[in-house]
């Protein structure tokens, strides 16, 4: 992310490596799915299996700290125990259907989970940050008009384990010596429409026994479901909340995010205020910029007024082209002028750098390419 609109870089060519799925027993959906469990329930399971519960802690350490998924390599477990666990317990359930690495370091994985759920996740490096972008659903029911993820509707919700697995798969792809520093739940799907799995995954990513990433380093991006925003606030975690607004008026928002017409911007902001009051965390508004549709200076003015009511910062996201969609990205000058209006009004604004365009990182695009209609 950057403050400079000229960071809207032209795409570079990705090197794409279709991966032959390894014949892993782990991908069969057999046995206990470790990532689906918290510390207590895993210890309980060990007890039920007639094993010592502290062994669960050892397994958790291997899985989340050392990012080792192969039970054979968990060397502080005895050989007998490893033999006992194999077949009864598994760490990864997906197969890597496709992966791409762009010149700018962006890694994108297409993971195939059981029941035909294909989901994307991306790792974006920037200076000393390494951000994992995770999906919460296979497909999406929201159907924002500019987004590739919703084009084929919703296939199914992901489980909490499947959300966490994306992070671990990306961590393995990144290498064990560089730890992921941030997680953004901004991939495919609407996280708050799959609330329970999302919140369980967040706890696993955050807890000391899990991945151990501070809540302030985790961002949830939502189209804005007021009731669920309040529920998230009640967990009182220090999560960053990003609301995908995209339009400064209800009339325009209805056109860009048809599903969201059941909630007014005002209702979403009332819930956002509740979130802010409880957690004290500043809220970010996301605004995908579409040339000639929502990039006019009048709209920048309207947006700045809305943002100021809650001291929100604004992330401007120049539209990432999606095959089959006619929308255009505004010119760099237009983005800059729009940003300037917000800045003049005292609103903190960033322009999202188009990282990962190179890796087809616009929502849902790798999956579409893998499965042409
Ligand atoms: N459902 C959630 C999270 C998924 S989308 C949400 O709406 O926030 C994550 C972000 O990517 C959203 O802000 C979304 O609007 C944006 N996005 C989707 N398609 C895009 C595209 N083609 N170009 C730029 N941004 C896009």
mmCIF file of C-alpha atoms and ligand atoms in Angstrom:
data_model
loop_
_atom_site.group_PDB
_atom_site.id
_atom_site.type_symbol
_atom_site.label_atom_id
_atom_site.label_comp_id
_atom_site.label_asym_id
_atom_site.label_seq_id
_atom_site.Cartn_x
_atom_site.Cartn_y
_atom_site.Cartn_z
ATOM 1 C CA UNK A 1 0.000 0.000 0.000
ATOM 2 C CA UNK A 2 1.243 3.457 -0.710
ATOM 3 C CA UNK A 3 0.304 7.088 -0.454
ATOM 4 C CA UNK A 4 1.350 7.814 -3.986
ATOM 5 C CA UNK A 5 -1.147 7.254 -6.760
ATOM 6 C CA UNK A 6 1.666 6.707 -9.244
ATOM 7 C CA UNK A 7 2.211 3.386 -7.546
ATOM 8 C CA UNK A 8 -0.588 2.063 -9.687
ATOM 9 C CA UNK A 9 1.892 -0.083 -11.553
ATOM 10 C CA UNK A 10 1.378 -1.794 -14.878
ATOM 11 C CA UNK A 11 1.115 -5.551 -14.598
ATOM 12 C CA UNK A 12 4.175 -7.729 -15.048
ATOM 13 C CA UNK A 13 4.019 -11.254 -16.370
ATOM 14 C CA UNK A 14 3.537 -13.930 -13.750
ATOM 15 C CA UNK A 15 5.376 -17.183 -13.888
ATOM 16 C CA UNK A 16 2.661 -19.706 -13.420
ATOM 17 C CA UNK A 17 3.378 -23.204 -12.268
ATOM 18 C CA UNK A 18 0.561 -25.703 -12.428
ATOM 19 C CA UNK A 19 1.336 -28.158 -9.682
ATOM 20 C CA UNK A 20 0.627 -31.829 -10.003
ATOM 21 C CA UNK A 21 -1.334 -32.640 -6.873
ATOM 22 C CA UNK A 22 0.755 -34.903 -4.648
ATOM 23 C CA UNK A 23 -0.864 -38.216 -3.829
ATOM 24 C CA UNK A 24 -1.267 -37.261 -0.220
ATOM 25 C CA UNK A 25 -3.473 -39.258 2.062
ATOM 26 C CA UNK A 26 -3.897 -35.978 3.914
ATOM 27 C CA UNK A 27 -6.093 -34.603 1.172
ATOM 28 C CA UNK A 28 -8.727 -37.285 1.507
ATOM 29 C CA UNK A 29 -10.600 -35.698 4.352
ATOM 30 C CA UNK A 30 -9.870 -38.650 6.658
ATOM 31 C CA UNK A 31 -9.108 -38.332 10.310
ATOM 32 C CA UNK A 32 -9.227 -35.433 12.714
ATOM 33 C CA UNK A 33 -8.582 -32.079 11.051
ATOM 34 C CA UNK A 34 -6.150 -30.457 13.487
ATOM 35 C CA UNK A 35 -6.646 -26.921 12.133
ATOM 36 C CA UNK A 36 -10.328 -27.109 13.004
ATOM 37 C CA UNK A 37 -9.501 -27.426 16.693
ATOM 38 C CA UNK A 38 -8.535 -25.104 19.480
ATOM 39 C CA UNK A 39 -6.122 -26.103 22.208
ATOM 40 C CA UNK A 40 -8.804 -27.390 24.585
ATOM 41 C CA UNK A 41 -10.649 -29.499 22.048
ATOM 42 C CA UNK A 42 -7.413 -30.977 20.704
ATOM 43 C CA UNK A 43 -6.255 -31.914 24.207
ATOM 44 C CA UNK A 44 -9.660 -33.488 24.792
ATOM 45 C CA UNK A 45 -9.362 -35.509 21.612
ATOM 46 C CA UNK A 46 -5.929 -36.758 22.637
ATOM 47 C CA UNK A 47 -7.394 -37.873 25.950
ATOM 48 C CA UNK A 48 -10.247 -39.670 24.204
ATOM 49 C CA UNK A 49 -7.667 -41.482 22.104
ATOM 50 C CA UNK A 50 -5.949 -42.661 25.286
ATOM 51 C CA UNK A 51 -3.011 -40.300 24.679
ATOM 52 C CA UNK A 52 -1.501 -37.747 27.011
ATOM 53 C CA UNK A 53 -3.052 -34.322 26.466
ATOM 54 C CA UNK A 54 0.280 -32.482 26.615
ATOM 55 C CA UNK A 55 1.120 -34.249 23.368
ATOM 56 C CA UNK A 56 -1.521 -31.991 21.776
ATOM 57 C CA UNK A 57 0.584 -28.980 22.743
ATOM 58 C CA UNK A 58 3.607 -30.511 21.062
ATOM 59 C CA UNK A 59 1.604 -31.075 17.887
ATOM 60 C CA UNK A 60 0.295 -27.486 17.971
ATOM 61 C CA UNK A 61 3.837 -26.196 18.244
ATOM 62 C CA UNK A 62 4.916 -28.182 15.205
ATOM 63 C CA UNK A 63 1.924 -27.085 13.191
ATOM 64 C CA UNK A 64 1.819 -23.360 13.971
ATOM 65 C CA UNK A 65 5.305 -22.395 15.078
ATOM 66 C CA UNK A 66 7.419 -24.672 12.909
ATOM 67 C CA UNK A 67 4.776 -25.022 10.182
ATOM 68 C CA UNK A 68 5.383 -28.741 9.811
ATOM 69 C CA UNK A 69 2.407 -30.698 8.500
ATOM 70 C CA UNK A 70 4.001 -34.135 8.169
ATOM 71 C CA UNK A 71 3.459 -36.132 11.345
ATOM 72 C CA UNK A 72 6.596 -38.163 10.589
ATOM 73 C CA UNK A 73 8.672 -35.023 10.978
ATOM 74 C CA UNK A 74 7.369 -34.192 14.452
ATOM 75 C CA UNK A 75 10.525 -35.610 15.928
ATOM 76 C CA UNK A 76 9.894 -35.040 19.614
ATOM 77 C CA UNK A 77 6.965 -37.457 19.423
ATOM 78 C CA UNK A 78 7.943 -41.084 19.816
ATOM 79 C CA UNK A 79 7.807 -43.299 16.771
ATOM 80 C CA UNK A 80 4.949 -45.252 18.318
ATOM 81 C CA UNK A 81 2.954 -42.102 18.851
ATOM 82 C CA UNK A 82 3.609 -40.869 15.322
ATOM 83 C CA UNK A 83 2.461 -44.242 14.004
ATOM 84 C CA UNK A 84 -0.645 -44.031 16.169
ATOM 85 C CA UNK A 85 -1.471 -40.546 14.939
ATOM 86 C CA UNK A 86 -0.938 -41.197 11.256
ATOM 87 C CA UNK A 87 -4.274 -41.898 9.593
ATOM 88 C CA UNK A 88 -6.151 -40.669 12.647
ATOM 89 C CA UNK A 89 -5.131 -37.040 12.357
ATOM 90 C CA UNK A 90 -4.276 -34.732 9.469
ATOM 91 C CA UNK A 91 -2.943 -31.214 9.200
ATOM 92 C CA UNK A 92 -3.639 -30.173 5.591
ATOM 93 C CA UNK A 93 -6.778 -31.063 3.676
ATOM 94 C CA UNK A 94 -6.256 -29.112 0.477
ATOM 95 C CA UNK A 95 -4.220 -29.792 -2.572
ATOM 96 C CA UNK A 96 -2.404 -26.986 -4.342
ATOM 97 C CA UNK A 97 -4.212 -26.870 -7.666
ATOM 98 C CA UNK A 98 -2.174 -24.015 -8.989
ATOM 99 C CA UNK A 99 0.381 -21.509 -7.813
ATOM 100 C CA UNK A 100 1.874 -18.392 -9.275
ATOM 101 C CA UNK A 101 4.813 -16.243 -8.239
ATOM 102 C CA UNK A 102 5.077 -12.771 -9.717
ATOM 103 C CA UNK A 103 8.268 -10.764 -10.202
ATOM 104 C CA UNK A 104 7.239 -8.475 -7.358
ATOM 105 C CA UNK A 105 7.318 -11.399 -4.904
ATOM 106 C CA UNK A 106 3.558 -11.930 -4.709
ATOM 107 C CA UNK A 107 2.670 -15.596 -4.237
ATOM 108 C CA UNK A 108 -0.782 -16.779 -5.111
ATOM 109 C CA UNK A 109 -2.162 -20.238 -4.402
ATOM 110 C CA UNK A 110 -5.299 -21.875 -5.670
ATOM 111 C CA UNK A 111 -6.246 -24.526 -3.109
ATOM 112 C CA UNK A 112 -8.661 -27.360 -3.781
ATOM 113 C CA UNK A 113 -10.540 -28.421 -0.665
ATOM 114 C CA UNK A 114 -12.923 -31.383 -0.513
ATOM 115 C CA UNK A 115 -16.371 -31.012 -2.067
ATOM 116 C CA UNK A 116 -15.055 -29.066 -4.995
ATOM 117 C CA UNK A 117 -14.262 -25.920 -3.049
ATOM 118 C CA UNK A 118 -11.538 -24.032 -4.870
ATOM 119 C CA UNK A 119 -10.232 -20.974 -3.077
ATOM 120 C CA UNK A 120 -7.494 -18.466 -3.563
ATOM 121 C CA UNK A 121 -5.044 -17.009 -1.112
ATOM 122 C CA UNK A 122 -2.219 -14.565 -1.689
ATOM 123 C CA UNK A 123 0.981 -13.486 0.042
ATOM 124 C CA UNK A 124 1.997 -9.899 -0.610
ATOM 125 C CA UNK A 125 5.469 -8.769 0.490
ATOM 126 C CA UNK A 126 6.110 -5.104 1.085
ATOM 127 C CA UNK A 127 9.267 -3.792 2.731
ATOM 128 C CA UNK A 128 9.440 -5.655 6.030
ATOM 129 C CA UNK A 129 5.803 -6.750 5.882
ATOM 130 C CA UNK A 130 4.467 -10.025 4.611
ATOM 131 C CA UNK A 131 0.715 -10.056 4.336
ATOM 132 C CA UNK A 132 -1.455 -13.119 3.801
ATOM 133 C CA UNK A 133 -4.802 -12.462 2.145
ATOM 134 C CA UNK A 134 -7.294 -15.218 3.014
ATOM 135 C CA UNK A 135 -10.669 -16.318 1.661
ATOM 136 C CA UNK A 136 -13.639 -17.275 3.819
ATOM 137 C CA UNK A 137 -15.962 -18.756 1.210
ATOM 138 C CA UNK A 138 -15.645 -20.664 -2.053
ATOM 139 C CA UNK A 139 -17.319 -18.179 -4.353
ATOM 140 C CA UNK A 140 -19.416 -15.367 -2.950
ATOM 141 C CA UNK A 141 -23.094 -14.563 -2.714
ATOM 142 C CA UNK A 142 -22.746 -10.782 -2.609
ATOM 143 C CA UNK A 143 -22.170 -10.227 -6.330
ATOM 144 C CA UNK A 144 -20.443 -6.830 -6.371
ATOM 145 C CA UNK A 145 -20.677 -5.886 -10.047
ATOM 146 C CA UNK A 146 -16.911 -5.365 -10.507
ATOM 147 C CA UNK A 147 -15.699 -8.504 -8.700
ATOM 148 C CA UNK A 148 -14.711 -11.877 -10.182
ATOM 149 C CA UNK A 149 -15.390 -13.894 -7.007
ATOM 150 C CA UNK A 150 -19.155 -13.567 -7.129
ATOM 151 C CA UNK A 151 -19.577 -14.333 -10.802
ATOM 152 C CA UNK A 152 -20.497 -17.952 -10.220
ATOM 153 C CA UNK A 153 -22.288 -17.366 -6.930
ATOM 154 C CA UNK A 154 -21.491 -19.098 -3.651
ATOM 155 C CA UNK A 155 -20.331 -22.727 -3.679
ATOM 156 C CA UNK A 156 -19.982 -23.133 0.049
ATOM 157 C CA UNK A 157 -18.700 -21.647 3.276
ATOM 158 C CA UNK A 158 -15.190 -22.622 4.299
ATOM 159 C CA UNK A 159 -14.618 -24.170 7.703
ATOM 160 C CA UNK A 160 -12.340 -22.428 10.203
ATOM 161 C CA UNK A 161 -9.634 -25.029 9.510
ATOM 162 C CA UNK A 162 -9.804 -24.315 5.801
ATOM 163 C CA UNK A 163 -9.348 -20.598 6.454
ATOM 164 C CA UNK A 164 -6.353 -21.249 8.720
ATOM 165 C CA UNK A 165 -4.887 -23.748 6.236
ATOM 166 C CA UNK A 166 -4.528 -20.981 3.645
ATOM 167 C CA UNK A 167 -2.274 -19.057 6.016
ATOM 168 C CA UNK A 168 -0.120 -22.102 6.722
ATOM 169 C CA UNK A 169 0.121 -23.056 3.044
ATOM 170 C CA UNK A 170 1.266 -19.523 2.254
ATOM 171 C CA UNK A 171 3.739 -19.658 5.138
ATOM 172 C CA UNK A 172 5.205 -22.876 3.718
ATOM 173 C CA UNK A 173 5.411 -21.274 0.244
ATOM 174 C CA UNK A 174 7.141 -18.246 1.763
ATOM 175 C CA UNK A 175 9.704 -20.375 3.566
ATOM 176 C CA UNK A 176 10.154 -21.028 7.238
ATOM 177 C CA UNK A 177 12.707 -18.321 7.955
ATOM 178 C CA UNK A 178 10.354 -15.430 7.111
ATOM 179 C CA UNK A 179 7.250 -15.254 9.202
ATOM 180 C CA UNK A 180 3.978 -13.773 7.986
ATOM 181 C CA UNK A 181 3.507 -10.396 9.710
ATOM 182 C CA UNK A 182 -0.072 -9.521 8.726
ATOM 183 C CA UNK A 183 -3.300 -11.239 7.780
ATOM 184 C CA UNK A 184 -6.077 -9.577 5.804
ATOM 185 C CA UNK A 185 -9.358 -11.395 5.418
ATOM 186 C CA UNK A 186 -10.017 -9.862 2.029
ATOM 187 C CA UNK A 187 -9.967 -12.814 -0.328
ATOM 188 C CA UNK A 188 -12.973 -14.556 -1.791
ATOM 189 C CA UNK A 189 -16.238 -14.419 0.067
ATOM 190 C CA UNK A 190 -17.908 -12.291 2.708
ATOM 191 C CA UNK A 191 -16.349 -13.100 6.100
ATOM 192 C CA UNK A 192 -19.266 -11.846 8.157
ATOM 193 C CA UNK A 193 -21.657 -14.073 6.173
ATOM 194 C CA UNK A 194 -19.580 -17.019 7.441
ATOM 195 C CA UNK A 195 -19.206 -15.556 10.876
ATOM 196 C CA UNK A 196 -18.575 -18.533 13.168
ATOM 197 C CA UNK A 197 -15.875 -20.110 11.016
ATOM 198 C CA UNK A 198 -14.223 -16.737 10.476
ATOM 199 C CA UNK A 199 -14.118 -15.857 14.168
ATOM 200 C CA UNK A 200 -12.773 -19.327 15.098
ATOM 201 C CA UNK A 201 -10.055 -18.959 12.458
ATOM 202 C CA UNK A 202 -9.172 -15.511 13.796
ATOM 203 C CA UNK A 203 -8.750 -16.917 17.304
ATOM 204 C CA UNK A 204 -6.488 -19.690 15.991
ATOM 205 C CA UNK A 205 -4.394 -17.177 14.060
ATOM 206 C CA UNK A 206 -4.229 -14.891 17.084
ATOM 207 C CA UNK A 207 -3.814 -17.221 20.076
ATOM 208 C CA UNK A 208 -0.424 -18.046 21.572
ATOM 209 C CA UNK A 209 -1.013 -21.791 21.089
ATOM 210 C CA UNK A 210 -1.859 -21.052 17.445
ATOM 211 C CA UNK A 211 -0.123 -18.849 14.894
ATOM 212 C CA UNK A 212 0.378 -16.128 17.505
ATOM 213 C CA UNK A 213 -0.231 -13.098 15.316
ATOM 214 C CA UNK A 214 -1.364 -9.958 17.184
ATOM 215 C CA UNK A 215 -4.978 -8.919 16.547
ATOM 216 C CA UNK A 216 -3.771 -5.477 15.469
ATOM 217 C CA UNK A 217 -2.061 -7.227 12.584
ATOM 218 C CA UNK A 218 -5.292 -8.842 11.420
ATOM 219 C CA UNK A 219 -7.863 -7.045 9.250
ATOM 220 C CA UNK A 220 -11.396 -8.149 8.458
ATOM 221 C CA UNK A 221 -12.891 -6.670 5.318
ATOM 222 C CA UNK A 222 -16.674 -6.687 4.988
ATOM 223 C CA UNK A 223 -19.340 -5.421 2.680
ATOM 224 C CA UNK A 224 -21.010 -4.214 5.894
ATOM 225 C CA UNK A 225 -23.569 -6.380 7.700
ATOM 226 C CA UNK A 226 -24.583 -4.226 10.696
ATOM 227 C CA UNK A 227 -25.690 -7.026 13.030
ATOM 228 C CA UNK A 228 -22.481 -8.967 12.419
ATOM 229 C CA UNK A 229 -20.267 -5.905 12.822
ATOM 230 C CA UNK A 230 -21.776 -5.502 16.296
ATOM 231 C CA UNK A 231 -21.205 -9.165 17.046
ATOM 232 C CA UNK A 232 -17.578 -8.833 15.996
ATOM 233 C CA UNK A 233 -17.233 -5.772 18.224
ATOM 234 C CA UNK A 234 -18.534 -7.781 21.181
ATOM 235 C CA UNK A 235 -15.549 -10.137 20.881
ATOM 236 C CA UNK A 236 -13.547 -7.041 21.742
ATOM 237 C CA UNK A 237 -10.466 -8.102 19.862
ATOM 238 C CA UNK A 238 -8.149 -5.420 18.557
ATOM 239 C CA UNK A 239 -8.898 -6.345 14.944
ATOM 240 C CA UNK A 240 -8.829 -3.800 12.155
ATOM 241 C CA UNK A 241 -12.170 -3.430 10.450
ATOM 242 C CA UNK A 242 -12.387 -2.439 6.794
ATOM 243 C CA UNK A 243 -15.740 -1.653 5.235
ATOM 244 C CA UNK A 244 -16.105 -1.938 1.467
ATOM 245 C CA UNK A 245 -18.178 1.145 0.753
ATOM 246 C CA UNK A 246 -17.423 1.874 -2.935
ATOM 247 C CA UNK A 247 -20.055 4.599 -3.184
ATOM 248 C CA UNK A 248 -20.880 7.698 -1.178
ATOM 249 C CA UNK A 249 -24.653 7.467 -1.711
ATOM 250 C CA UNK A 250 -27.158 4.663 -1.189
ATOM 251 C CA UNK A 251 -28.430 5.028 -4.751
ATOM 252 C CA UNK A 252 -25.022 4.371 -6.320
ATOM 253 C CA UNK A 253 -24.104 1.714 -3.775
ATOM 254 C CA UNK A 254 -27.255 -0.181 -4.665
ATOM 255 C CA UNK A 255 -25.997 -0.388 -8.245
ATOM 256 C CA UNK A 256 -22.467 -1.497 -7.377
ATOM 257 C CA UNK A 257 -23.305 -3.809 -4.465
ATOM 258 C CA UNK A 258 -26.894 -4.897 -5.213
ATOM 259 C CA UNK A 259 -27.018 -7.405 -2.340
ATOM 260 C CA UNK A 260 -26.285 -4.659 0.170
ATOM 261 C CA UNK A 261 -29.351 -2.635 -0.672
ATOM 262 C CA UNK A 262 -31.025 -4.047 2.420
ATOM 263 C CA UNK A 263 -28.758 -1.837 4.543
ATOM 264 C CA UNK A 264 -28.306 1.902 4.216
ATOM 265 C CA UNK A 265 -24.908 3.510 4.595
ATOM 266 C CA UNK A 266 -26.305 5.134 7.728
ATOM 267 C CA UNK A 267 -27.129 1.760 9.286
ATOM 268 C CA UNK A 268 -23.677 0.428 8.463
ATOM 269 C CA UNK A 269 -22.106 3.491 10.039
ATOM 270 C CA UNK A 270 -24.163 3.104 13.207
ATOM 271 C CA UNK A 271 -22.736 -0.405 13.564
ATOM 272 C CA UNK A 272 -19.245 0.858 12.693
ATOM 273 C CA UNK A 273 -19.563 3.452 15.443
ATOM 274 C CA UNK A 274 -20.447 0.688 17.883
ATOM 275 C CA UNK A 275 -17.321 -1.188 16.740
ATOM 276 C CA UNK A 276 -15.186 1.899 17.167
ATOM 277 C CA UNK A 277 -16.652 2.712 20.598
ATOM 278 C CA UNK A 278 -16.044 -0.795 21.942
ATOM 279 C CA UNK A 279 -12.660 -1.584 20.423
ATOM 280 C CA UNK A 280 -11.210 1.895 19.944
ATOM 281 C CA UNK A 281 -9.913 0.716 16.573
ATOM 282 C CA UNK A 282 -10.042 3.104 13.686
ATOM 283 C CA UNK A 283 -12.119 1.946 10.752
ATOM 284 C CA UNK A 284 -10.989 1.937 7.146
ATOM 285 C CA UNK A 285 -13.294 2.482 4.197
ATOM 286 C CA UNK A 286 -12.435 0.674 0.993
ATOM 287 C CA UNK A 287 -13.401 2.288 -2.244
ATOM 288 C CA UNK A 288 -12.853 0.510 -5.553
ATOM 289 C CA UNK A 289 -12.448 3.251 -8.143
ATOM 290 C CA UNK A 290 -14.328 2.761 -11.398
ATOM 291 C CA UNK A 291 -13.735 5.326 -14.149
ATOM 292 C CA UNK A 292 -16.752 7.528 -14.822
ATOM 293 C CA UNK A 293 -18.842 5.778 -12.164
ATOM 294 C CA UNK A 294 -17.616 6.685 -8.696
ATOM 295 C CA UNK A 295 -14.466 8.750 -9.340
ATOM 296 C CA UNK A 296 -15.989 12.208 -9.711
ATOM 297 C CA UNK A 297 -14.848 15.064 -7.447
ATOM 298 C CA UNK A 298 -18.409 15.545 -6.168
ATOM 299 C CA UNK A 299 -18.254 11.958 -4.993
ATOM 300 C CA UNK A 300 -14.871 12.575 -3.357
ATOM 301 C CA UNK A 301 -16.504 15.421 -1.448
ATOM 302 C CA UNK A 302 -19.433 13.271 -0.381
ATOM 303 C CA UNK A 303 -17.081 10.479 0.650
ATOM 304 C CA UNK A 304 -14.940 12.803 2.749
ATOM 305 C CA UNK A 305 -18.018 13.964 4.668
ATOM 306 C CA UNK A 306 -19.011 10.392 5.416
ATOM 307 C CA UNK A 307 -15.472 9.388 6.404
ATOM 308 C CA UNK A 308 -15.148 12.308 8.782
ATOM 309 C CA UNK A 309 -18.204 11.311 10.810
ATOM 310 C CA UNK A 310 -16.165 8.399 12.226
ATOM 311 C CA UNK A 311 -12.639 9.617 11.510
ATOM 312 C CA UNK A 312 -12.276 6.710 9.072
ATOM 313 C CA UNK A 313 -9.303 6.461 6.789
ATOM 314 C CA UNK A 314 -9.964 5.629 3.150
ATOM 315 C CA UNK A 315 -8.227 3.051 0.953
ATOM 316 C CA UNK A 316 -8.695 3.865 -2.698
ATOM 317 C CA UNK A 317 -8.415 0.734 -4.835
ATOM 318 C CA UNK A 318 -8.109 1.413 -8.553
ATOM 319 C CA UNK A 319 -10.207 -1.231 -10.315
ATOM 320 C CA UNK A 320 -8.297 -4.400 -11.220
ATOM 321 C CA UNK A 321 -9.445 -5.471 -14.668
ATOM 322 C CA UNK A 322 -11.610 -8.598 -14.697
ATOM 323 C CA UNK A 323 -12.036 -10.564 -17.898
ATOM 324 C CA UNK A 324 -15.538 -10.078 -19.255
ATOM 325 C CA UNK A 325 -16.215 -6.843 -17.340
ATOM 326 C CA UNK A 326 -16.333 -3.479 -19.055
ATOM 327 C CA UNK A 327 -15.318 -1.301 -16.111
ATOM 328 C CA UNK A 328 -12.214 0.829 -16.450
ATOM 329 C CA UNK A 329 -9.612 1.946 -13.972
ATOM 330 C CA UNK A 330 -9.455 5.762 -13.649
ATOM 331 C CA UNK A 331 -6.304 7.523 -14.847
ATOM 332 C CA UNK A 332 -3.493 8.093 -12.361
ATOM 333 C CA UNK A 333 -4.293 11.840 -12.463
ATOM 334 C CA UNK A 334 -7.920 11.200 -11.646
ATOM 335 C CA UNK A 335 -7.007 8.969 -8.699
ATOM 336 C CA UNK A 336 -4.587 11.617 -7.458
ATOM 337 C CA UNK A 337 -7.169 14.413 -7.761
ATOM 338 C CA UNK A 338 -9.752 12.294 -5.920
ATOM 339 C CA UNK A 339 -7.257 11.550 -3.175
ATOM 340 C CA UNK A 340 -6.374 15.232 -2.923
ATOM 341 C CA UNK A 341 -10.009 16.185 -2.249
ATOM 342 C CA UNK A 342 -10.086 13.707 0.625
ATOM 343 C CA UNK A 343 -6.758 14.929 1.964
ATOM 344 C CA UNK A 344 -7.847 18.549 1.841
ATOM 345 C CA UNK A 345 -10.854 17.559 3.902
ATOM 346 C CA UNK A 346 -8.507 16.042 6.498
ATOM 347 C CA UNK A 347 -9.207 12.391 5.654
ATOM 348 C CA UNK A 348 -6.256 10.006 5.721
ATOM 349 C CA UNK A 349 -6.114 8.252 2.388
ATOM 350 C CA UNK A 350 -3.985 5.606 0.748
ATOM 351 C CA UNK A 351 -4.035 4.311 -2.778
ATOM 352 C CA UNK A 352 -3.796 0.540 -2.854
ATOM 353 C CA UNK A 353 -0.906 -0.410 -5.013
ATOM 354 C CA UNK A 354 -1.932 -2.941 -7.618
ATOM 355 C CA UNK A 355 0.370 -5.622 -6.331
ATOM 356 C CA UNK A 356 -0.478 -9.037 -7.468
ATOM 357 C CA UNK A 357 -2.170 -7.920 -10.642
ATOM 358 C CA UNK A 358 0.852 -9.752 -11.932
ATOM 359 C CA UNK A 359 -0.224 -12.850 -10.078
ATOM 360 C CA UNK A 360 -3.836 -12.425 -11.164
ATOM 361 C CA UNK A 361 -4.551 -11.327 -7.638
ATOM 362 C CA UNK A 362 -7.734 -9.473 -8.356
ATOM 363 C CA UNK A 363 -10.435 -11.349 -6.505
ATOM 364 C CA UNK A 364 -11.359 -14.688 -7.953
ATOM 365 C CA UNK A 365 -9.252 -14.482 -11.062
ATOM 366 C CA UNK A 366 -6.899 -17.407 -10.613
ATOM 367 C CA UNK A 367 -9.830 -19.668 -9.943
ATOM 368 C CA UNK A 368 -11.686 -18.472 -13.025
ATOM 369 C CA UNK A 369 -8.663 -19.127 -15.150
ATOM 370 C CA UNK A 370 -8.288 -22.623 -13.736
ATOM 371 C CA UNK A 371 -11.915 -23.432 -14.367
ATOM 372 C CA UNK A 372 -13.073 -21.758 -17.547
ATOM 373 C CA UNK A 373 -16.871 -21.705 -17.900
HETATM 374 N N1 LIG B 1 -16.524 -9.419 0.942
HETATM 375 C C1 LIG B 1 -15.495 -8.667 1.550
HETATM 376 C C2 LIG B 1 -14.095 -9.160 1.297
HETATM 377 C C3 LIG B 1 -13.747 -9.617 -0.080
HETATM 378 S S1 LIG B 1 -13.394 -8.442 -1.319
HETATM 379 C C4 LIG B 1 -15.638 -7.209 1.200
HETATM 380 O O1 LIG B 1 -16.532 -6.869 0.437
HETATM 381 O O2 LIG B 1 -14.888 -6.397 1.719
HETATM 382 C C5 LIG B 1 -11.978 -7.580 -0.794
HETATM 383 C C6 LIG B 1 -11.833 -6.210 -1.474
HETATM 384 O O3 LIG B 1 -11.444 -6.341 -2.846
HETATM 385 C C7 LIG B 1 -13.136 -5.454 -1.448
HETATM 386 O O4 LIG B 1 -12.948 -4.130 -1.063
HETATM 387 C C8 LIG B 1 -13.556 -5.585 -2.890
HETATM 388 O O5 LIG B 1 -14.473 -4.645 -3.230
HETATM 389 C C9 LIG B 1 -12.238 -5.504 -3.623
HETATM 390 N N2 LIG B 1 -12.323 -5.932 -5.029
HETATM 391 C C10 LIG B 1 -13.073 -6.921 -5.542
HETATM 392 N N3 LIG B 1 -12.926 -6.977 -6.890
HETATM 393 C C11 LIG B 1 -12.077 -6.010 -7.230
HETATM 394 C C12 LIG B 1 -11.529 -5.556 -8.479
HETATM 395 N N4 LIG B 1 -11.846 -6.138 -9.630
HETATM 396 N N5 LIG B 1 -10.673 -4.522 -8.451
HETATM 397 C C13 LIG B 1 -10.343 -3.932 -7.278
HETATM 398 N N6 LIG B 1 -10.820 -4.314 -6.093
HETATM 399 C C14 LIG B 1 -11.676 -5.325 -6.054
#
